[in-house]
Amino acid sequence: MVPFYLERFAGVSTQVAKHLQRPVADYFTQQMHVTPSGMFTLPPFLLTLQMLGADRILYSVDYPFQEGDQARAFLEHAPISPPDKEKIAHSNAEKLLKLSPFMI
């Protein structure tokens, strides 16, 4: 939901967040990561990708409520570039959590 509201945050937060050095939306887009856990529909995923970029999305599943196969199939068939799929599937988590590929 937050990516949907980023533009609104920018407009309303200028009055209440004068002490911040940057707009509120900048803190979100530069310091937060999101997961599509259990929500495998294209429009919200593409909006998140557009608003935050592939560097801020982490692959996730919603087990035991949904099987991992659905999440994997969604990412495999998503109309995004292979480098972005790699980031979302594992590279972002490796970087964020300081994991080497051999630890996974």
Backbone as numpy.savetxt, mean C-alpha at the origin, in Angstrom:
# Nx Ny Nz CAx CAy CAz Cx Cy Cz
-9.14 2.84 2.94 -9.95 4.04 2.94 -9.10 5.31 2.94
-7.96 5.29 3.60 -7.19 6.52 3.72 -6.75 7.08 2.37
-6.26 6.26 1.42 -5.88 6.86 0.14 -7.02 7.64 -0.51
-8.25 7.21 -0.28 -9.41 7.89 -0.83 -9.53 9.31 -0.27
-9.09 9.51 0.96 -9.24 10.80 1.64 -8.00 11.69 1.61
-6.94 11.29 0.96 -5.70 12.08 1.01 -5.88 13.50 0.53
-6.62 13.70 -0.54 -6.85 15.06 -1.04 -7.65 15.88 -0.03
-8.61 15.24 0.61 -9.41 15.95 1.62 -8.54 16.32 2.82
-7.68 15.41 3.24 -6.76 15.72 4.34 -5.96 16.97 4.03
-5.51 17.07 2.81 -4.69 18.22 2.41 -5.47 19.52 2.58
-6.74 19.51 2.24 -7.55 20.72 2.32 -7.94 21.12 3.73
-8.32 20.17 4.55 -8.82 20.51 5.88 -7.73 20.57 6.94
-6.62 19.93 6.70 -5.60 19.88 7.75 -4.73 21.12 7.80
-4.77 21.96 6.80 -3.91 23.15 6.83 -4.26 24.07 7.99
-5.51 24.11 8.39 -5.93 24.99 9.48 -5.62 24.40 10.86
-5.70 23.09 10.99 -5.53 22.48 12.31 -4.13 21.92 12.55
-3.32 21.86 11.53 -1.98 21.28 11.66 -0.89 22.26 11.25
-1.04 23.49 11.69 -0.08 24.53 11.32 1.32 24.27 11.87
1.40 23.51 12.94 2.70 23.21 13.55 3.52 22.18 12.77
2.88 21.47 11.85 3.59 20.46 11.08 4.45 21.10 10.00
5.55 20.47 9.70 6.46 21.00 8.68 5.99 20.70 7.26
5.15 19.68 7.13 4.65 19.27 5.81 3.16 19.01 5.90
2.49 18.93 4.77 1.07 18.57 4.79 0.86 17.17 5.38
-0.27 16.96 6.02 -0.59 15.67 6.64 -0.49 14.54 5.63
-0.96 14.74 4.43 -0.92 13.69 3.41 0.51 13.26 3.11
1.46 14.18 3.19 2.86 13.82 2.94 3.37 12.82 3.97
2.98 13.00 5.22 3.41 12.06 6.25 2.86 10.67 5.94
1.62 10.62 5.50 1.03 9.32 5.18 1.73 8.68 3.99
1.89 9.42 2.91 2.45 8.83 1.69 3.94 8.52 1.80
4.63 9.13 2.75 6.07 8.91 2.86 6.48 8.05 4.06
5.55 7.78 4.98 5.93 7.04 6.18 5.06 5.83 6.49
4.00 5.63 5.74 3.08 4.53 6.02 3.15 3.49 4.91
2.83 2.26 5.27 2.66 1.19 4.31 1.25 0.65 4.47
0.69 0.13 3.40 -0.66 -0.43 3.46 -0.65 -1.84 2.89
-1.65 -2.62 3.27 -1.83 -3.96 2.73 -3.25 -4.09 2.21
-3.43 -4.85 1.14 -4.79 -5.06 0.63 -5.48 -6.23 1.31
-5.03 -6.63 2.46 -5.48 -7.82 3.17 -6.98 -8.08 3.04
-7.31 -9.12 2.30 -8.69 -9.53 2.17 -9.53 -8.72 1.22
-8.99 -7.70 0.61 -9.76 -6.85 -0.32 -9.12 -6.95 -1.69
-9.60 -7.87 -2.47 -8.99 -8.16 -3.76 -9.88 -7.73 -4.91
-10.18 -6.45 -4.95 -10.92 -5.87 -6.07 -10.06 -4.78 -6.68
-10.12 -4.67 -7.98 -9.20 -3.81 -8.71 -9.33 -2.31 -8.45
-10.53 -1.71 -8.45 -10.60 -0.25 -8.29 -9.91 0.29 -7.03
-10.17 -0.26 -5.83 -9.48 0.28 -4.66 -7.97 0.02 -4.70
-7.59 -1.12 -5.25 -6.16 -1.43 -5.36 -5.46 -0.43 -6.28
-6.07 -0.15 -7.43 -5.46 0.79 -8.38 -5.43 2.21 -7.82
-6.46 2.59 -7.06 -6.45 3.91 -6.42 -5.30 4.00 -5.42
-5.13 2.96 -4.62 -4.04 2.93 -3.66 -2.70 3.01 -4.37
-2.56 2.27 -5.45 -1.32 2.30 -6.23 -1.07 3.69 -6.79
-2.11 4.32 -7.28 -1.98 5.67 -7.84 -1.62 6.70 -6.76
-2.26 6.61 -5.62 -2.07 7.62 -4.57 -0.77 7.42 -3.78
-0.38 6.16 -3.54 0.78 5.89 -2.69 1.99 5.37 -3.44
1.76 4.71 -4.56 2.85 4.10 -5.31 3.11 2.68 -4.85
3.74 1.91 -5.70 4.01 0.50 -5.41 4.96 0.31 -4.23
5.77 1.32 -3.93 6.73 1.22 -2.83 6.06 1.17 -1.46
4.79 1.49 -1.36 4.10 1.57 -0.07 3.04 0.48 0.12
2.99 -0.49 -0.80 1.99 -1.56 -0.70 2.70 -2.87 -0.40
2.20 -3.60 0.59 2.76 -4.88 0.98 1.75 -5.99 0.70
2.21 -7.07 0.13 1.36 -8.24 -0.11 0.88 -8.77 1.23
-0.37 -9.17 1.28 -0.89 -9.76 2.50 -2.09 -10.62 2.18
-2.42 -11.49 3.10 -3.61 -12.32 2.98 -4.46 -12.09 4.22
-5.63 -12.65 4.22 -6.53 -12.48 5.35 -6.88 -13.85 5.94
-5.87 -14.71 6.03 -6.06 -16.04 6.58 -6.40 -15.94 8.06
-7.33 -16.66 8.57 -8.03 -17.80 8.00 -9.35 -17.44 7.30
-9.62 -16.16 7.15 -10.89 -15.76 6.55 -10.90 -15.93 5.04
-9.75 -15.82 4.42 -9.60 -16.07 2.99 -8.31 -16.84 2.78
-8.32 -17.68 1.77 -7.13 -18.46 1.45 -6.10 -17.60 0.72
-4.84 -17.93 0.87 -3.76 -17.20 0.23 -3.78 -17.29 -1.28
-4.38 -18.34 -1.82 -4.44 -18.50 -3.28 -5.16 -17.33 -3.94
-6.21 -16.83 -3.30 -6.96 -15.71 -3.87 -6.09 -14.46 -3.94
-5.33 -14.19 -2.90 -4.44 -13.03 -2.90 -3.36 -13.17 -3.95
-2.78 -14.35 -4.05 -1.74 -14.58 -5.05 -2.28 -14.42 -6.46
-3.45 -14.98 -6.73 -4.05 -14.87 -8.06 -4.38 -13.42 -8.39
-4.86 -12.68 -7.40 -5.18 -11.27 -7.63 -3.93 -10.50 -8.05
-2.85 -10.68 -7.32 -1.62 -9.95 -7.65 -1.04 -10.41 -8.99
-1.08 -11.71 -9.25 -0.56 -12.22 -10.52 -1.29 -11.63 -11.72
-2.59 -11.42 -11.60 -3.40 -10.94 -12.72 -3.62 -9.43 -12.72
-3.14 -8.74 -11.72 -3.32 -7.28 -11.66 -2.60 -6.63 -12.84
-3.22 -5.62 -13.45 -2.63 -4.97 -14.62 -1.56 -3.94 -14.24
-0.50 -4.45 -13.61 0.60 -3.57 -13.21 1.91 -4.18 -13.72
2.94 -3.39 -13.71 4.23 -3.83 -14.27 4.86 -4.94 -13.42
5.66 -5.79 -14.05 6.38 -6.82 -13.28 7.24 -6.24 -12.15
7.95 -5.11 -12.36 8.71 -4.56 -11.22 7.81 -4.16 -10.05
6.63 -3.60 -10.33 5.71 -3.24 -9.25 5.18 -4.48 -8.54
4.93 -5.55 -9.29 4.48 -6.81 -8.67 5.56 -7.35 -7.73
6.82 -7.27 -8.15 7.93 -7.73 -7.32 8.00 -6.94 -6.01
7.83 -5.62 -6.13 7.86 -4.78 -4.93 6.76 -5.18 -3.96
5.55 -5.29 -4.49 4.39 -5.60 -3.65 4.48 -7.02 -3.09
4.91 -7.96 -3.90 4.96 -9.36 -3.49 5.98 -9.63 -2.40
7.16 -9.00 -2.49 8.18 -9.31 -1.49 9.22 -8.22 -1.25
9.62 -7.48 -2.26 10.73 -6.53 -2.08 10.46 -5.47 -1.03
9.24 -4.95 -1.00 8.91 -3.92 0.00 9.02 -4.47 1.42
8.52 -5.67 1.64 8.60 -6.28 2.98 10.05 -6.56 3.35
10.84 -7.06 2.39 12.25 -7.32 2.67 12.96 -6.04 3.10
12.68 -4.95 2.39 13.32 -3.67 2.70 12.83 -3.12 4.05
11.51 -3.10 4.25 10.94 -2.54 5.47 11.37 -3.32 6.72
11.36 -4.64 6.62 11.66 -5.49 7.77 13.13 -5.91 7.85
13.91 -5.38 6.90 15.35 -5.68 6.84 15.60 -7.18 6.78
14.92 -7.84 5.85 15.07 -9.28 5.64 15.93 -9.52 4.42
16.69 -10.58 4.46 17.38 -10.99 3.24 16.50 -12.02 2.56
16.60 -12.16 1.25 15.77 -13.16 0.56 15.94 -14.57 1.12
17.08 -14.86 1.73 17.32 -16.19 2.28 16.59 -16.44 3.59
16.13 -15.39 4.23 15.41 -15.53 5.50 13.95 -15.85 5.28
13.45 -15.60 4.11 12.02 -15.74 3.85 11.67 -17.17 3.52
